[in-house]
Amino acid sequence: MSGTLVLVRHGQSEWNLKNLFTGWRDVDLTEQGTAEAKAAGQKLRARGLKFDIAFTSALMRAQKTCQHILDATGQSDLKTIRNQALNERDYGDLNGLNKDDARAKWGEEQVHVWRRSYDTPPPGGESLKDTGARVWPYYMHDMQPHVLSGGTVLVAAHGNSLRALIMALEGISGPDIVKLELGTGVPIVYKLNADSTVASKEVLA
């Protein structure tokens, strides 16, 4: 039996707009981000998708994106589980800093390493590898069973928590996954086989 897994990065946040490192800081969506979330829901509705359960992070921007999607698909009251395992990567000392200011303080090369390496964390923060260490077990134990039983599962989360999940789903290497760009409010629809391998993937850009 195959199931469907839909991944959506939250719509544009206030700190995305200001070019700030956000991490676990709980910031809201912008008007554009709200529109992106609603548009994602309309795209999924146009595909005829109905969800059996939804998962999101402990952060407002992902939760609101999730709710906008469910509202658009006519499932406003669907069971939705929130868990910080799906939170964005913690940027530690970089949280709240403008990315240009961080480059001025630590240097372009060092900030690039912190942002785009797989296993080098910023001071006081997480690497993408660290993020995966909390995302993967949560997926395996809490989300995957719904998909493998034939369900349709929505996950509204963040760029790096979704990168970690996609890395496991598609078997992408650490050096390659950090290059993957995920658009805000763009659904990715996976059909999974009974053995949890990917049968098909569609990006609803």
CSV table of C-alpha atoms in Angstrom, one decimal:
chain,number,residue,atom,x,y,z
A,1,MET,CA,0.0,0.0,0.0
A,2,SER,CA,1.4,3.4,-0.9
A,3,GLY,CA,0.8,6.7,0.8
A,4,THR,CA,1.3,10.4,0.1
A,5,LEU,CA,3.6,12.8,2.0
A,6,VAL,CA,3.3,16.5,1.3
A,7,LEU,CA,6.1,18.8,2.5
A,8,VAL,CA,5.7,22.6,2.6
A,9,ARG,CA,8.2,25.2,3.8
A,10,HIS,CA,6.4,28.0,5.6
A,11,GLY,CA,5.5,31.2,3.7
A,12,GLN,CA,7.8,34.2,3.9
A,13,SER,CA,8.3,35.3,7.5
A,14,GLU,CA,9.0,38.8,8.8
A,15,TRP,CA,12.6,37.9,9.4
A,16,ASN,CA,13.0,36.3,5.9
A,17,LEU,CA,12.0,39.7,4.6
A,18,LYS,CA,14.5,41.5,6.8
A,19,ASN,CA,17.3,39.1,5.9
A,20,LEU,CA,17.8,38.0,9.5
A,21,PHE,CA,18.8,34.6,10.9
A,22,THR,CA,15.6,33.3,12.4
A,23,GLY,CA,16.2,29.8,13.8
A,24,TRP,CA,14.0,29.1,16.8
A,25,ARG,CA,12.8,32.7,17.1
A,26,ASP,CA,9.0,32.7,16.9
A,27,VAL,CA,8.2,35.3,14.2
A,28,ASP,CA,5.1,35.8,12.2
A,29,LEU,CA,4.3,35.5,8.5
A,30,THR,CA,4.4,38.6,6.3
A,31,GLU,CA,1.4,39.4,4.1
A,32,GLN,CA,3.3,37.8,1.2
A,33,GLY,CA,3.9,34.7,3.4
A,34,THR,CA,0.2,34.4,4.2
A,35,ALA,CA,-0.6,34.7,0.5
A,36,GLU,CA,2.0,32.0,-0.3
A,37,ALA,CA,0.5,29.7,2.3
A,38,LYS,CA,-3.0,30.2,1.0
A,39,ALA,CA,-1.8,29.6,-2.6
A,40,ALA,CA,-0.2,26.4,-1.5
A,41,GLY,CA,-3.5,25.2,-0.1
A,42,GLN,CA,-5.3,26.1,-3.4
A,43,LYS,CA,-2.7,24.2,-5.4
A,44,LEU,CA,-3.2,21.1,-3.2
A,45,ARG,CA,-6.9,21.5,-3.4
A,46,ALA,CA,-6.7,21.6,-7.2
A,47,ARG,CA,-4.9,18.3,-7.1
A,48,GLY,CA,-7.8,16.8,-5.1
A,49,LEU,CA,-5.7,16.1,-2.1
A,50,LYS,CA,-7.3,15.5,1.3
A,51,PHE,CA,-5.2,14.9,4.3
A,52,ASP,CA,-5.6,12.3,7.1
A,53,ILE,CA,-3.3,14.1,9.6
A,54,ALA,CA,-1.0,17.2,9.6
A,55,PHE,CA,2.3,17.8,11.4
A,56,THR,CA,4.0,21.1,12.0
A,57,SER,CA,6.7,22.6,14.2
A,58,ALA,CA,6.4,24.5,17.5
A,59,LEU,CA,6.9,27.8,15.7
A,60,MET,CA,4.1,30.2,14.6
A,61,ARG,CA,5.2,30.7,11.0
A,62,ALA,CA,4.9,27.0,10.2
A,63,GLN,CA,1.7,26.6,12.3
A,64,LYS,CA,0.0,29.4,10.4
A,65,THR,CA,1.1,28.1,7.1
A,66,CYS,CA,-0.3,24.7,8.0
A,67,GLN,CA,-3.6,26.2,9.0
A,68,HIS,CA,-4.0,28.3,5.9
A,69,ILE,CA,-3.4,25.1,3.8
A,70,LEU,CA,-6.0,23.2,5.7
A,71,ASP,CA,-8.5,26.0,5.5
A,72,ALA,CA,-8.0,26.1,1.7
A,73,THR,CA,-8.5,22.3,1.4
A,74,GLY,CA,-11.7,22.5,3.5
A,75,GLN,CA,-10.1,20.7,6.5
A,76,SER,CA,-9.8,23.4,9.1
A,77,ASP,CA,-10.4,21.1,12.0
A,78,LEU,CA,-8.0,18.3,10.9
A,79,LYS,CA,-5.9,16.8,13.7
A,80,THR,CA,-2.6,18.7,13.7
A,81,ILE,CA,0.4,17.6,15.8
A,82,ARG,CA,2.9,20.3,16.7
A,83,ASN,CA,6.4,19.2,17.8
A,84,GLN,CA,9.7,21.1,18.1
A,85,ALA,CA,11.5,18.2,16.4
A,86,LEU,CA,10.3,19.9,13.2
A,87,ASN,CA,11.6,23.3,14.2
A,88,GLU,CA,14.1,25.2,12.0
A,89,ARG,CA,17.8,24.7,12.6
A,90,ASP,CA,19.0,26.6,15.7
A,91,TYR,CA,21.4,29.2,14.5
A,92,GLY,CA,22.8,29.9,18.0
A,93,ASP,CA,24.7,33.1,18.2
A,94,LEU,CA,23.6,34.1,14.7
A,95,ASN,CA,19.9,34.2,15.7
A,96,GLY,CA,18.4,37.7,15.2
A,97,LEU,CA,21.5,39.0,13.3
A,98,ASN,CA,21.3,40.5,9.8
A,99,LYS,CA,23.1,38.1,7.4
A,100,ASP,CA,25.2,41.0,6.1
A,101,ASP,CA,26.2,42.1,9.6
A,102,ALA,CA,27.2,38.5,10.4
A,103,ARG,CA,29.4,38.5,7.3
A,104,ALA,CA,31.0,41.7,8.4
A,105,LYS,CA,31.7,40.3,11.9
A,106,TRP,CA,32.9,36.8,11.1
A,107,GLY,CA,33.8,37.0,7.4
A,108,GLU,CA,32.1,35.9,4.3
A,109,GLU,CA,33.8,32.5,4.2
A,110,GLN,CA,33.1,31.6,7.8
A,111,VAL,CA,29.4,32.5,7.6
A,112,HIS,CA,29.1,30.6,4.3
A,113,VAL,CA,30.5,27.5,6.1
A,114,TRP,CA,28.0,27.8,8.9
A,115,ARG,CA,25.1,28.3,6.5
A,116,ARG,CA,26.0,25.8,3.8
A,117,SER,CA,28.2,23.0,5.4
A,118,TYR,CA,26.5,19.8,6.5
A,119,ASP,CA,28.1,19.2,9.8
A,120,THR,CA,29.7,22.5,11.0
A,121,PRO,CA,27.4,24.4,13.4
A,122,PRO,CA,27.5,28.1,14.1
A,123,PRO,CA,28.5,29.0,17.7
A,124,GLY,CA,25.9,27.8,20.1
A,125,GLY,CA,23.7,26.4,17.3
A,126,GLU,CA,23.0,23.3,15.2
A,127,SER,CA,24.4,22.0,12.0
A,128,LEU,CA,22.1,20.5,9.4
A,129,LYS,CA,23.4,17.1,10.6
A,130,ASP,CA,22.3,18.0,14.2
A,131,THR,CA,18.9,19.0,12.8
A,132,GLY,CA,18.5,15.7,11.0
A,133,ALA,CA,19.3,13.9,14.3
A,134,ARG,CA,16.0,15.1,15.7
A,135,VAL,CA,13.9,15.2,12.5
A,136,TRP,CA,14.7,11.6,11.3
A,137,PRO,CA,13.6,9.7,14.4
A,138,TYR,CA,10.5,11.8,14.7
A,139,TYR,CA,9.6,11.1,11.0
A,140,MET,CA,10.2,7.3,11.5
A,141,HIS,CA,8.2,6.9,14.7
A,142,ASP,CA,5.4,9.5,14.3
A,143,MET,CA,4.9,10.4,10.6
A,144,GLN,CA,6.0,7.5,8.5
A,145,PRO,CA,3.5,4.9,9.9
A,146,HIS,CA,0.6,7.1,8.7
A,147,VAL,CA,2.1,7.3,5.2
A,148,LEU,CA,2.9,3.6,5.0
A,149,SER,CA,-0.6,2.6,6.0
A,150,GLY,CA,-1.9,4.5,2.9
A,151,GLY,CA,-2.6,7.9,4.5
A,152,THR,CA,-2.0,11.4,3.1
A,153,VAL,CA,0.1,13.4,5.4
A,154,LEU,CA,0.8,17.1,5.4
A,155,VAL,CA,4.1,18.5,6.9
A,156,ALA,CA,4.4,22.3,7.2
A,157,ALA,CA,7.9,23.1,8.5
A,158,HIS,CA,11.1,24.9,7.8
A,159,GLY,CA,13.9,25.0,5.2
A,160,ASN,CA,16.4,23.0,7.1
A,161,SER,CA,14.1,20.6,8.9
A,162,LEU,CA,12.6,19.8,5.5
A,163,ARG,CA,16.1,19.5,3.9
A,164,ALA,CA,17.0,16.9,6.6
A,165,LEU,CA,13.8,15.0,5.8
A,166,ILE,CA,14.3,15.1,2.1
A,167,MET,CA,17.9,13.9,2.5
A,168,ALA,CA,16.5,10.7,4.1
A,169,LEU,CA,13.7,10.3,1.7
A,170,GLU,CA,15.7,10.7,-1.5
A,171,GLY,CA,19.1,9.4,-0.2
A,172,ILE,CA,20.9,12.7,-0.9
A,173,SER,CA,24.4,13.1,0.5
A,174,GLY,CA,25.3,15.7,3.1
A,175,PRO,CA,27.3,17.9,0.6
A,176,ASP,CA,24.5,17.9,-1.9
A,177,ILE,CA,21.5,18.5,0.4
A,178,VAL,CA,22.9,21.8,1.6
A,179,LYS,CA,22.6,23.1,-2.0
A,180,LEU,CA,18.9,22.3,-2.2
A,181,GLU,CA,16.8,25.4,-2.3
A,182,LEU,CA,13.2,25.2,-1.0
A,183,GLY,CA,10.8,28.0,-2.0
A,184,THR,CA,8.5,29.4,0.6
A,185,GLY,CA,5.0,28.1,0.3
A,186,VAL,CA,5.9,25.6,-2.4
A,187,PRO,CA,4.4,22.1,-1.9
A,188,ILE,CA,6.4,19.0,-2.7
A,189,VAL,CA,4.2,15.9,-3.1
A,190,TYR,CA,5.8,12.5,-2.6
A,191,LYS,CA,4.1,9.2,-3.4
A,192,LEU,CA,5.8,6.5,-1.2
A,193,ASN,CA,6.0,2.8,-1.8
A,194,ALA,CA,5.1,0.3,0.9
A,195,ASP,CA,8.9,-0.1,1.6
A,196,SER,CA,9.1,3.7,2.2
A,197,THR,CA,11.0,4.4,-1.1
A,198,VAL,CA,9.9,7.3,-3.2
A,199,ALA,CA,7.6,6.3,-6.1
A,200,SER,CA,7.2,9.8,-7.5
A,201,LYS,CA,7.8,13.4,-6.6
A,202,GLU,CA,6.0,16.5,-7.8
A,203,VAL,CA,6.9,20.1,-7.0
A,204,LEU,CA,3.9,22.4,-7.2
A,205,ALA,CA,5.7,25.6,-8.0
